[in-house]
PDB file of C-alpha atoms in Angstrom:
ATOM      1  CA  MET J   1      36.198  57.382  71.531  1.00 70.00           C
ATOM      2  CA  SER J   2      32.376  56.808  71.067  1.00 88.00           C
ATOM      3  CA  PRO J   3      31.890  55.183  67.603  1.00 95.00           C
ATOM      4  CA  ILE J   4      30.539  57.559  64.297  1.00 98.00           C
ATOM      5  CA  ARG J   5      26.632  56.484  64.505  1.00 98.00           C
ATOM      6  CA  ILE J   6      26.092  56.111  60.689  1.00 98.00           C
ATOM      7  CA  ALA J   7      22.461  55.805  59.143  1.00 98.00           C
ATOM      8  CA  LEU J   8      22.518  53.822  55.709  1.00 98.00           C
ATOM      9  CA  VAL J   9      20.544  55.140  52.834  1.00 98.00           C
ATOM     10  CA  GLY J  10      19.550  52.802  50.079  1.00 95.00           C
ATOM     11  CA  ILE J  11      19.763  49.321  50.314  1.00 94.00           C
ATOM     12  CA  GLY J  12      20.360  47.653  47.522  1.00 89.00           C
ATOM     13  CA  LYS J  13      22.714  45.365  46.721  1.00 89.00           C
ATOM     14  CA  ILE J  14      25.711  47.116  47.517  1.00 91.00           C
ATOM     15  CA  ALA J  15      24.946  48.510  50.521  1.00 94.00           C
ATOM     16  CA  ARG J  16      24.050  44.297  51.674  1.00 94.00           C
ATOM     17  CA  ASP J  17      27.537  43.026  50.250  1.00 94.00           C
ATOM     18  CA  GLN J  18      29.421  45.709  50.877  1.00 96.00           C
ATOM     19  CA  HIS J  19      29.178  48.989  52.866  1.00 97.00           C
ATOM     20  CA  VAL J  20      27.244  46.622  55.891  1.00 97.00           C
ATOM     21  CA  PRO J  21      30.304  44.209  56.268  1.00 97.00           C
ATOM     22  CA  ALA J  22      32.435  47.244  56.189  1.00 97.00           C
ATOM     23  CA  ILE J  23      30.583  49.290  58.795  1.00 97.00           C
ATOM     24  CA  ALA J  24      30.251  46.365  61.001  1.00 96.00           C
ATOM     25  CA  GLY J  25      34.059  45.121  60.806  1.00 95.00           C
ATOM     26  CA  HIS J  26      35.267  48.968  61.898  1.00 96.00           C
ATOM     27  CA  ASP J  27      35.224  49.281  65.763  1.00 95.00           C
ATOM     28  CA  GLY J  28      34.967  53.289  65.391  1.00 96.00           C
ATOM     29  CA  LEU J  29      31.375  52.979  63.028  1.00 98.00           C
ATOM     30  CA  GLU J  30      28.417  51.918  64.748  1.00 97.00           C
ATOM     31  CA  LEU J  31      24.826  51.586  61.816  1.00 98.00           C
ATOM     32  CA  VAL J  32      22.341  53.157  63.784  1.00 98.00           C
ATOM     33  CA  ALA J  33      19.354  53.215  60.929  1.00 98.00           C
ATOM     34  CA  THR J  34      18.599  53.146  57.772  1.00 97.00           C
ATOM     35  CA  CYS J  35      16.307  54.580  54.913  1.00 97.00           C
ATOM     36  CA  SER J  36      15.003  52.570  52.064  1.00 95.00           C
ATOM     37  CA  ARG J  37      11.646  52.288  50.489  1.00 91.00           C
ATOM     38  CA  HIS J  38      11.643  49.193  49.752  1.00 89.00           C
ATOM     39  CA  ALA J  39      14.435  47.369  51.942  1.00 91.00           C
ATOM     40  CA  SER J  40      15.371  47.033  55.728  1.00 91.00           C
ATOM     41  CA  LEU J  41      17.622  45.284  57.354  1.00 93.00           C
ATOM     42  CA  ASP J  42      16.902  43.300  60.919  1.00 92.00           C
ATOM     43  CA  GLY J  43      17.880  44.611  63.871  1.00 93.00           C
ATOM     44  CA  VAL J  44      18.564  48.031  62.639  1.00 96.00           C
ATOM     45  CA  ARG J  45      15.810  51.033  62.965  1.00 96.00           C
ATOM     46  CA  SER J  46      14.348  51.207  59.690  1.00 96.00           C
ATOM     47  CA  PHE J  47      12.737  54.138  57.334  1.00 97.00           C
ATOM     48  CA  LYS J  48      10.596  54.573  54.701  1.00 96.00           C
ATOM     49  CA  ASP J  49      11.666  59.013  54.590  1.00 97.00           C
ATOM     50  CA  PHE J  50      14.743  60.636  54.827  1.00 97.00           C
ATOM     51  CA  GLY J  51      13.401  63.195  56.784  1.00 97.00           C
ATOM     52  CA  GLU J  52      11.520  61.148  59.271  1.00 97.00           C
ATOM     53  CA  MET J  53      15.142  59.194  60.323  1.00 98.00           C
ATOM     54  CA  LEU J  54      16.991  62.376  60.703  1.00 98.00           C
ATOM     55  CA  ARG J  55      14.022  63.885  63.448  1.00 97.00           C
ATOM     56  CA  ASP J  56      13.850  60.526  65.337  1.00 97.00           C
ATOM     57  CA  VAL J  57      17.036  59.025  65.457  1.00 97.00           C
ATOM     58  CA  PRO J  58      18.274  62.755  65.977  1.00 97.00           C
ATOM     59  CA  GLU J  59      22.437  60.702  67.421  1.00 97.00           C
ATOM     60  CA  ILE J  60      22.898  59.872  64.047  1.00 98.00           C
ATOM     61  CA  ASP J  61      26.359  61.761  63.058  1.00 98.00           C
ATOM     62  CA  ALA J  62      26.306  60.850  59.356  1.00 98.00           C
ATOM     63  CA  VAL J  63      24.646  59.231  56.817  1.00 98.00           C
ATOM     64  CA  SER J  64      26.285  57.205  53.811  1.00 98.00           C
ATOM     65  CA  LEU J  65      24.405  57.547  50.400  1.00 98.00           C
ATOM     66  CA  CYS J  66      23.379  54.612  48.338  1.00 96.00           C
ATOM     67  CA  THR J  67      20.851  55.770  46.838  1.00 94.00           C
ATOM     68  CA  PRO J  68      20.971  56.133  42.394  1.00 91.00           C
ATOM     69  CA  PRO J  69      23.063  58.984  41.684  1.00 93.00           C
ATOM     70  CA  THR J  70      19.777  61.089  40.924  1.00 91.00           C
ATOM     71  CA  ALA J  71      18.257  61.224  44.287  1.00 92.00           C
ATOM     72  CA  ARG J  72      22.379  62.478  46.573  1.00 94.00           C
ATOM     73  CA  GLN J  73      21.948  65.554  46.491  1.00 96.00           C
ATOM     74  CA  ALA J  74      18.870  66.363  48.275  1.00 96.00           C
ATOM     75  CA  PHE J  75      19.432  64.229  50.794  1.00 97.00           C
ATOM     76  CA  ALA J  76      23.181  65.680  51.218  1.00 98.00           C
ATOM     77  CA  LEU J  77      21.556  68.900  51.496  1.00 98.00           C
ATOM     78  CA  GLU J  78      19.359  67.925  54.160  1.00 97.00           C
ATOM     79  CA  ALA J  79      21.767  66.014  56.217  1.00 98.00           C
ATOM     80  CA  PHE J  80      23.919  68.805  56.148  1.00 98.00           C
ATOM     81  CA  GLU J  81      21.140  70.931  57.473  1.00 97.00           C
ATOM     82  CA  ALA J  82      20.906  68.701  59.973  1.00 97.00           C
ATOM     83  CA  GLY J  83      24.525  68.904  61.414  1.00 97.00           C
ATOM     84  CA  LYS J  84      25.306  65.226  59.731  1.00 98.00           C
ATOM     85  CA  HIS J  85      28.287  63.791  57.793  1.00 98.00           C
ATOM     86  CA  VAL J  86      27.839  63.031  54.370  1.00 98.00           C
ATOM     87  CA  ILE J  87      29.223  59.644  52.170  1.00 98.00           C
ATOM     88  CA  LEU J  88      28.530  59.853  48.599  1.00 98.00           C
ATOM     89  CA  GLU J  89      28.732  56.344  46.562  1.00 97.00           C
ATOM     90  CA  LYS J  90      30.168  56.423  43.564  1.00 96.00           C
ATOM     91  CA  PRO J  91      29.509  58.089  41.274  1.00 95.00           C
ATOM     92  CA  PRO J  92      28.600  60.766  43.666  1.00 95.00           C
ATOM     93  CA  ALA J  93      26.450  62.373  41.773  1.00 94.00           C
ATOM     94  CA  ALA J  94      24.239  62.528  38.251  1.00 92.00           C
ATOM     95  CA  THR J  95      25.837  65.781  37.208  1.00 95.00           C
ATOM     96  CA  LEU J  96      29.115  67.639  37.826  1.00 96.00           C
ATOM     97  CA  ALA J  97      27.341  70.888  39.110  1.00 96.00           C
ATOM     98  CA  GLU J  98      25.155  69.216  41.702  1.00 96.00           C
ATOM     99  CA  LEU J  99      28.604  68.585  43.419  1.00 96.00           C
ATOM    100  CA  GLU J 100      29.596  72.738  44.235  1.00 95.00           C
ATOM    101  CA  PRO J 101      26.729  72.944  46.016  1.00 96.00           C
ATOM    102  CA  LEU J 102      27.516  69.498  48.001  1.00 97.00           C
ATOM    103  CA  VAL J 103      31.232  71.585  48.918  1.00 97.00           C
ATOM    104  CA  ALA J 104      29.655  74.489  49.414  1.00 97.00           C
ATOM    105  CA  LYS J 105      27.672  73.330  51.968  1.00 98.00           C
ATOM    106  CA  ALA J 106      29.859  70.829  53.797  1.00 98.00           C
ATOM    107  CA  LYS J 107      32.217  73.779  53.997  1.00 97.00           C
ATOM    108  CA  GLN J 108      29.461  76.251  55.802  1.00 97.00           C
ATOM    109  CA  ALA J 109      28.294  73.546  57.933  1.00 97.00           C
ATOM    110  CA  ASN J 110      31.546  72.785  59.794  1.00 98.00           C
ATOM    111  CA  ARG J 111      30.921  69.094  58.341  1.00 98.00           C
ATOM    112  CA  THR J 112      33.001  66.059  55.594  1.00 98.00           C
ATOM    113  CA  LEU J 113      31.489  65.729  52.626  1.00 98.00           C
ATOM    114  CA  PHE J 114      33.606  62.191  51.466  1.00 98.00           C
ATOM    115  CA  ALA J 115      32.794  61.255  47.391  1.00 98.00           C
ATOM    116  CA  THR J 116      34.337  57.616  47.409  1.00 97.00           C
ATOM    117  CA  TRP J 117      35.891  55.982  44.550  1.00 98.00           C
ATOM    118  CA  HIS J 118      36.442  52.853  46.159  1.00 97.00           C
ATOM    119  CA  SER J 119      38.402  50.961  43.628  1.00 97.00           C
ATOM    120  CA  ARG J 120      41.110  53.263  44.868  1.00 97.00           C
ATOM    121  CA  PHE J 121      41.442  51.343  48.104  1.00 97.00           C
ATOM    122  CA  ALA J 122      42.210  48.118  46.047  1.00 97.00           C
ATOM    123  CA  ASP J 123      45.378  46.847  47.695  1.00 96.00           C
ATOM    124  CA  GLY J 124      47.669  47.649  44.542  1.00 97.00           C
ATOM    125  CA  VAL J 125      46.300  51.233  43.404  1.00 97.00           C
ATOM    126  CA  ARG J 126      49.123  53.042  46.219  1.00 97.00           C
ATOM    127  CA  PRO J 127      51.861  50.857  45.056  1.00 97.00           C
ATOM    128  CA  ALA J 128      51.114  50.984  41.568  1.00 98.00           C
ATOM    129  CA  ARG J 129      51.226  54.875  41.682  1.00 98.00           C
ATOM    130  CA  GLU J 130      54.775  55.165  44.172  1.00 97.00           C
ATOM    131  CA  TRP J 131      56.011  52.660  41.073  1.00 97.00           C
ATOM    132  CA  LEU J 132      54.966  54.937  38.462  1.00 97.00           C
ATOM    133  CA  ALA J 133      55.926  57.908  40.398  1.00 97.00           C
ATOM    134  CA  ASP J 134      59.119  58.406  38.518  1.00 95.00           C
ATOM    135  CA  ALA J 135      58.538  56.461  35.366  1.00 96.00           C
ATOM    136  CA  ARG J 136      58.478  57.366  31.508  1.00 97.00           C
ATOM    137  CA  ILE J 137      54.677  56.371  30.650  1.00 98.00           C
ATOM    138  CA  GLU J 138      54.789  55.016  26.574  1.00 98.00           C
ATOM    139  CA  ARG J 139      51.159  53.980  26.660  1.00 98.00           C
ATOM    140  CA  VAL J 140      48.448  52.829  29.422  1.00 98.00           C
ATOM    141  CA  THR J 141      45.391  50.087  28.122  1.00 98.00           C
ATOM    142  CA  VAL J 142      42.257  49.705  30.116  1.00 98.00           C
ATOM    143  CA  ASN J 143      39.810  46.872  29.668  1.00 98.00           C
ATOM    144  CA  TRP J 144      37.424  46.767  31.567  1.00 98.00           C
ATOM    145  CA  LYS J 145      34.156  44.458  30.531  1.00 98.00           C
ATOM    146  CA  GLU J 146      31.774  42.296  32.966  1.00 97.00           C
ATOM    147  CA  ASP J 147      28.136  41.132  33.067  1.00 97.00           C
ATOM    148  CA  VAL J 148      25.282  43.588  33.780  1.00 97.00           C
ATOM    149  CA  ARG J 149      22.941  40.701  34.313  1.00 95.00           C
ATOM    150  CA  HIS J 150      25.038  39.105  37.236  1.00 92.00           C
ATOM    151  CA  TRP J 151      26.223  42.587  38.800  1.00 91.00           C
ATOM    152  CA  HIS J 152      23.001  44.532  38.979  1.00 90.00           C
ATOM    153  CA  PRO J 153      19.959  42.154  38.023  1.00 87.00           C
ATOM    154  CA  GLY J 154      16.783  44.053  37.962  1.00 85.00           C
ATOM    155  CA  GLN J 155      18.268  47.692  38.597  1.00 88.00           C
ATOM    156  CA  ASP J 156      16.430  49.355  35.604  1.00 91.00           C
ATOM    157  CA  TRP J 157      17.868  52.670  36.637  1.00 91.00           C
ATOM    158  CA  ILE J 158      21.040  52.355  35.869  1.00 94.00           C
ATOM    159  CA  TRP J 159      19.686  52.314  31.948  1.00 96.00           C
ATOM    160  CA  GLU J 160      17.990  55.396  32.948  1.00 95.00           C
ATOM    161  CA  PRO J 161      19.557  59.223  32.822  1.00 94.00           C
ATOM    162  CA  GLY J 162      21.587  59.925  35.374  1.00 91.00           C
ATOM    163  CA  GLY J 163      22.527  56.674  35.411  1.00 92.00           C
ATOM    164  CA  LEU J 164      25.033  55.957  33.541  1.00 95.00           C
ATOM    165  CA  GLY J 165      25.427  52.441  32.094  1.00 97.00           C
ATOM    166  CA  VAL J 166      28.562  50.945  31.123  1.00 98.00           C
ATOM    167  CA  PHE J 167      30.842  54.305  32.967  1.00 98.00           C
ATOM    168  CA  ASP J 168      28.856  52.612  36.255  1.00 96.00           C
ATOM    169  CA  PRO J 169      32.058  49.981  36.552  1.00 97.00           C
ATOM    170  CA  GLY J 170      33.857  51.902  33.935  1.00 98.00           C
ATOM    171  CA  ILE J 171      34.170  55.091  36.013  1.00 98.00           C
ATOM    172  CA  ASN J 172      35.773  52.286  38.413  1.00 98.00           C
ATOM    173  CA  ALA J 173      38.525  52.213  35.965  1.00 98.00           C
ATOM    174  CA  LEU J 174      39.077  55.247  35.237  1.00 98.00           C
ATOM    175  CA  SER J 175      39.224  56.190  39.320  1.00 98.00           C
ATOM    176  CA  ILE J 176      41.971  54.037  39.483  1.00 98.00           C
ATOM    177  CA  VAL J 177      44.081  55.614  36.353  1.00 98.00           C
ATOM    178  CA  THR J 178      43.801  59.488  37.638  1.00 98.00           C
ATOM    179  CA  ALA J 179      45.543  57.942  40.989  1.00 98.00           C
ATOM    180  CA  ILE J 180      47.863  56.380  39.705  1.00 98.00           C
ATOM    181  CA  LEU J 181      49.076  58.116  36.517  1.00 98.00           C
ATOM    182  CA  PRO J 182      51.687  60.941  37.468  1.00 96.00           C
ATOM    183  CA  ARG J 183      49.566  63.762  35.233  1.00 96.00           C
ATOM    184  CA  PRO J 184      45.920  64.596  34.698  1.00 97.00           C
ATOM    185  CA  ILE J 185      44.096  63.025  31.087  1.00 98.00           C
ATOM    186  CA  HIS J 186      42.068  64.239  28.521  1.00 98.00           C
ATOM    187  CA  LEU J 187      39.985  62.546  26.416  1.00 98.00           C
ATOM    188  CA  THR J 188      40.558  63.210  22.696  1.00 98.00           C
ATOM    189  CA  LYS J 189      37.772  60.523  21.166  1.00 98.00           C
ATOM    190  CA  GLY J 190      34.892  58.152  21.919  1.00 98.00           C
ATOM    191  CA  GLU J 191      32.671  56.078  20.616  1.00 98.00           C
ATOM    192  CA  LEU J 192      29.616  55.457  22.957  1.00 98.00           C
ATOM    193  CA  SER J 193      27.168  51.878  22.022  1.00 98.00           C
ATOM    194  CA  PHE J 194      23.901  52.932  22.886  1.00 98.00           C
ATOM    195  CA  PRO J 195      21.228  49.696  22.697  1.00 98.00           C
ATOM    196  CA  ALA J 196      18.055  51.165  20.742  1.00 97.00           C
ATOM    197  CA  ASN J 197      15.943  50.248  23.659  1.00 97.00           C
ATOM    198  CA  ARG J 198      17.815  52.535  26.579  1.00 97.00           C
ATOM    199  CA  ALA J 199      19.081  55.710  27.710  1.00 97.00           C
ATOM    200  CA  THR J 200      22.360  55.129  28.774  1.00 97.00           C
ATOM    201  CA  PRO J 201      25.519  52.725  27.274  1.00 98.00           C
ATOM    202  CA  ILE J 202      26.326  49.112  27.745  1.00 98.00           C
ATOM    203  CA  ALA J 203      29.737  49.525  25.727  1.00 98.00           C
ATOM    204  CA  ALA J 204      31.885  52.959  24.968  1.00 98.00           C
ATOM    205  CA  SER J 205      35.671  52.676  23.113  1.00 98.00           C
ATOM    206  CA  LEU J 206      37.599  55.737  24.661  1.00 98.00           C
ATOM    207  CA  ARG J 207      40.821  57.301  23.583  1.00 98.00           C
ATOM    208  CA  PHE J 208      42.678  60.284  26.037  1.00 98.00           C
ATOM    209  CA  ALA J 209      46.019  61.102  26.393  1.00 98.00           C
ATOM    210  CA  ASP J 210      48.127  63.632  29.024  1.00 96.00           C
ATOM    211  CA  VAL J 211      49.548  67.069  28.061  1.00 95.00           C
ATOM    212  CA  THR J 212      52.613  65.264  26.907  1.00 95.00           C
ATOM    213  CA  GLY J 213      50.585  62.767  24.193  1.00 96.00           C
ATOM    214  CA  VAL J 214      50.625  59.802  26.186  1.00 97.00           C
ATOM    215  CA  PRO J 215      47.892  57.389  24.895  1.00 98.00           C
ATOM    216  CA  VAL J 216      45.380  55.903  27.341  1.00 98.00           C
ATOM    217  CA  GLU J 217      43.247  53.716  25.301  1.00 98.00           C
ATOM    218  CA  ALA J 218      39.982  52.293  27.744  1.00 98.00           C
ATOM    219  CA  GLU J 219      37.122  49.631  26.231  1.00 98.00           C
ATOM    220  CA  PHE J 220      34.254  49.425  28.246  1.00 98.00           C
ATOM    221  CA  ASP J 221      31.645  46.469  28.133  1.00 98.00           C
ATOM    222  CA  TRP J 222      28.314  45.271  30.024  1.00 97.00           C
ATOM    223  CA  ARG J 223      28.219  42.164  27.784  1.00 97.00           C
ATOM    224  CA  GLN J 224      30.684  40.116  29.207  1.00 97.00           C
ATOM    225  CA  THR J 225      30.047  36.614  30.191  1.00 95.00           C
ATOM    226  CA  GLY J 226      32.043  33.881  31.792  1.00 94.00           C
ATOM    227  CA  PRO J 227      35.374  35.563  33.158  1.00 94.00           C
ATOM    228  CA  GLN J 228      34.875  39.091  34.057  1.00 96.00           C
ATOM    229  CA  SER J 229      37.926  41.941  32.991  1.00 97.00           C
ATOM    230  CA  TRP J 230      39.163  44.807  35.193  1.00 97.00           C
ATOM    231  CA  ASP J 231      42.897  45.247  34.225  1.00 98.00           C
ATOM    232  CA  ILE J 232      44.979  48.074  33.530  1.00 98.00           C
ATOM    233  CA  GLU J 233      48.255  47.687  31.842  1.00 98.00           C
ATOM    234  CA  VAL J 234      51.269  50.681  31.668  1.00 98.00           C
ATOM    235  CA  VAL J 235      54.487  50.418  29.599  1.00 98.00           C
ATOM    236  CA  ALA J 236      56.794  51.995  30.732  1.00 98.00           C
ATOM    237  CA  ASP J 237      61.044  53.000  31.124  1.00 97.00           C
ATOM    238  CA  LYS J 238      61.106  50.772  34.152  1.00 95.00           C
ATOM    239  CA  GLY J 239      59.117  47.546  33.159  1.00 97.00           C
ATOM    240  CA  ARG J 240      55.345  46.893  32.173  1.00 98.00           C
ATOM    241  CA  LEU J 241      52.853  47.249  35.459  1.00 98.00           C
ATOM    242  CA  THR J 242      49.247  45.421  35.533  1.00 98.00           C
ATOM    243  CA  LEU J 243      46.584  46.003  37.733  1.00 98.00           C
ATOM    244  CA  SER J 244      44.544  43.036  37.297  1.00 97.00           C
ATOM    245  CA  ASN J 245      41.002  42.097  39.590  1.00 95.00           C
ATOM    246  CA  GLY J 246      39.828  45.481  39.828  1.00 95.00           C
ATOM    247  CA  GLY J 247      43.193  46.656  41.326  1.00 96.00           C
ATOM    248  CA  ALA J 248      44.006  43.956  43.889  1.00 96.00           C
ATOM    249  CA  LEU J 249      46.355  41.975  41.882  1.00 97.00           C
ATOM    250  CA  LEU J 250      49.804  44.370  40.910  1.00 97.00           C
ATOM    251  CA  ARG J 251      52.281  43.046  38.134  1.00 97.00           C
ATOM    252  CA  VAL J 252      55.490  44.378  37.353  1.00 97.00           C
ATOM    253  CA  ASP J 253      57.044  42.587  33.807  1.00 97.00           C
ATOM    254  CA  GLY J 254      54.473  39.350  34.685  1.00 95.00           C
ATOM    255  CA  LYS J 255      55.689  38.722  38.075  1.00 96.00           C
ATOM    256  CA  THR J 256      53.393  39.233  40.882  1.00 96.00           C
ATOM    257  CA  VAL J 257      54.843  42.101  43.733  1.00 94.00           C
ATOM    258  CA  LEU J 258      51.227  42.458  45.177  1.00 94.00           C
ATOM    259  CA  GLU J 259      48.083  39.697  45.101  1.00 93.00           C
ATOM    260  CA  GLY J 260      45.622  41.766  47.736  1.00 88.00           C
ATOM    261  CA  ARG J 261      42.254  41.003  49.003  1.00 83.00           C
ATOM    262  CA  ASP J 262      38.766  42.756  48.830  1.00 81.00           C
ATOM    263  CA  ARG J 263      39.608  45.825  51.447  1.00 90.00           C
ATOM    264  CA  GLU J 264      38.266  48.517  49.017  1.00 96.00           C
ATOM    265  CA  TYR J 265      34.760  49.817  51.486  1.00 97.00           C
ATOM    266  CA  PRO J 266      37.060  48.676  54.526  1.00 97.00           C
ATOM    267  CA  GLY J 267      39.317  51.328  53.127  1.00 97.00           C
ATOM    268  CA  ILE J 268      36.733  53.844  52.612  1.00 97.00           C
ATOM    269  CA  TYR J 269      34.933  53.789  55.736  1.00 98.00           C
ATOM    270  CA  ALA J 270      38.053  53.832  57.338  1.00 97.00           C
ATOM    271  CA  HIS J 271      38.903  57.050  55.433  1.00 98.00           C
ATOM    272  CA  PHE J 272      35.940  58.673  56.128  1.00 98.00           C
ATOM    273  CA  THR J 273      36.592  58.534  60.010  1.00 97.00           C
ATOM    274  CA  GLU J 274      40.137  60.184  59.885  1.00 97.00           C
ATOM    275  CA  LEU J 275      38.356  62.703  57.636  1.00 98.00           C
ATOM    276  CA  ALA J 276      35.165  63.106  59.976  1.00 97.00           C
ATOM    277  CA  ALA J 277      37.794  63.079  63.064  1.00 96.00           C
ATOM    278  CA  SER J 278      38.366  66.605  61.870  1.00 96.00           C
ATOM    279  CA  ASN J 279      35.831  68.087  59.882  1.00 97.00           C
ATOM    280  CA  ARG J 280      38.054  67.525  56.524  1.00 97.00           C
ATOM    281  CA  SER J 281      36.506  66.810  52.917  1.00 98.00           C
ATOM    282  CA  ASP J 282      37.737  64.280  50.440  1.00 98.00           C
ATOM    283  CA  VAL J 283      35.429  65.204  46.735  1.00 98.00           C
ATOM    284  CA  ASP J 284      37.724  64.698  43.334  1.00 97.00           C
ATOM    285  CA  LEU J 285      35.622  64.757  40.814  1.00 97.00           C
ATOM    286  CA  ALA J 286      38.346  63.702  38.284  1.00 97.00           C
ATOM    287  CA  PRO J 287      36.363  60.421  37.095  1.00 98.00           C
ATOM    288  CA  LEU J 288      33.378  61.754  37.132  1.00 97.00           C
ATOM    289  CA  THR J 289      34.688  64.477  35.081  1.00 98.00           C
ATOM    290  CA  LEU J 290      35.958  61.920  32.343  1.00 98.00           C
ATOM    291  CA  VAL J 291      32.861  60.219  31.800  1.00 98.00           C
ATOM    292  CA  ALA J 292      31.092  63.760  31.363  1.00 97.00           C
ATOM    293  CA  ASP J 293      33.646  64.297  28.652  1.00 98.00           C
ATOM    294  CA  ALA J 294      32.858  61.099  27.304  1.00 98.00           C
ATOM    295  CA  PHE J 295      28.830  61.901  26.567  1.00 97.00           C
ATOM    296  CA  MET J 296      29.766  65.278  25.275  1.00 97.00           C
ATOM    297  CA  LEU J 297      32.683  64.195  22.864  1.00 97.00           C
ATOM    298  CA  GLY J 298      31.952  60.894  22.101  1.00 97.00           C
ATOM    299  CA  ARG J 299      30.327  59.245  19.491  1.00 98.00           C
ATOM    300  CA  ARG J 300      26.926  57.780  19.859  1.00 97.00           C
ATOM    301  CA  ASN J 301      25.824  54.796  17.900  1.00 98.00           C
ATOM    302  CA  THR J 302      22.666  52.526  18.167  1.00 98.00           C
ATOM    303  CA  VAL J 303      23.575  49.299  18.681  1.00 98.00           C
ATOM    304  CA  GLU J 304      20.997  45.934  19.660  1.00 97.00           C
ATOM    305  CA  ALA J 305      18.201  46.016  22.251  1.00 97.00           C
ATOM    306  CA  PHE J 306      19.371  44.777  25.213  1.00 96.00           C
ATOM    307  CA  ASP J 307      16.713  43.115  27.944  1.00 91.00           C
TER     308      ASP J 307
END
């Protein structure tokens, strides 16, 4: 079978660090073009205009959109018009309302739309979901704190409307929580900290619950230096389950059950090839819905300016 020929749109840090090696490491994929206003990749045809790329490289089968979220809907719609599959880096869009037309267009075009949540492909997530499936959960605690200057150097778009601020990493935690818990959760209370000079939050304290009242508490912060914190703890009748290192390390009652490797993006592209083989889509809006609810229900607090 011929490989799926992919165009990568948006050549920033995440594309270079994760998407390019994941595509290169999959036998069923081939990177044939890139599109970016400011960057390119050696040895790959590069374009500054998306429409020009689609016209000049008609053999493209799929586009992987790694642009800021506000640009993705227009590119995705154009890709479907051209008969391409579409992969959306997280978060899949700047708003929830942008996604419904994409789902409809993918169905009409008989093409795949894959809204990726890379943290769900961490090695510990599936066994954690299986362990919790028959558990009586008592409480869930999320501690997700990192250094924005390290992970997003010079990326001012994350501080603008649609950039999500601290929810850019925080949504990764929510994508895991919504994947491993047996019941949906909803927001009950939130506190969002906005720097005086920024339009998106730098920290958030959130309280959720499921329909049975199980509490889920989440603390997000983008100001943490030194060791980074990507931890989820679930206390249940079966014991205490902990996912650390973004979901790669799974412990139960302090004992290591699984210590995985960084295979999130290879997992994304492996799943995409399965979807594209039968023109199926995978669009789960639960993590983005919780973030939208945080902006709706959360109390806004102004904190010191951040540069």
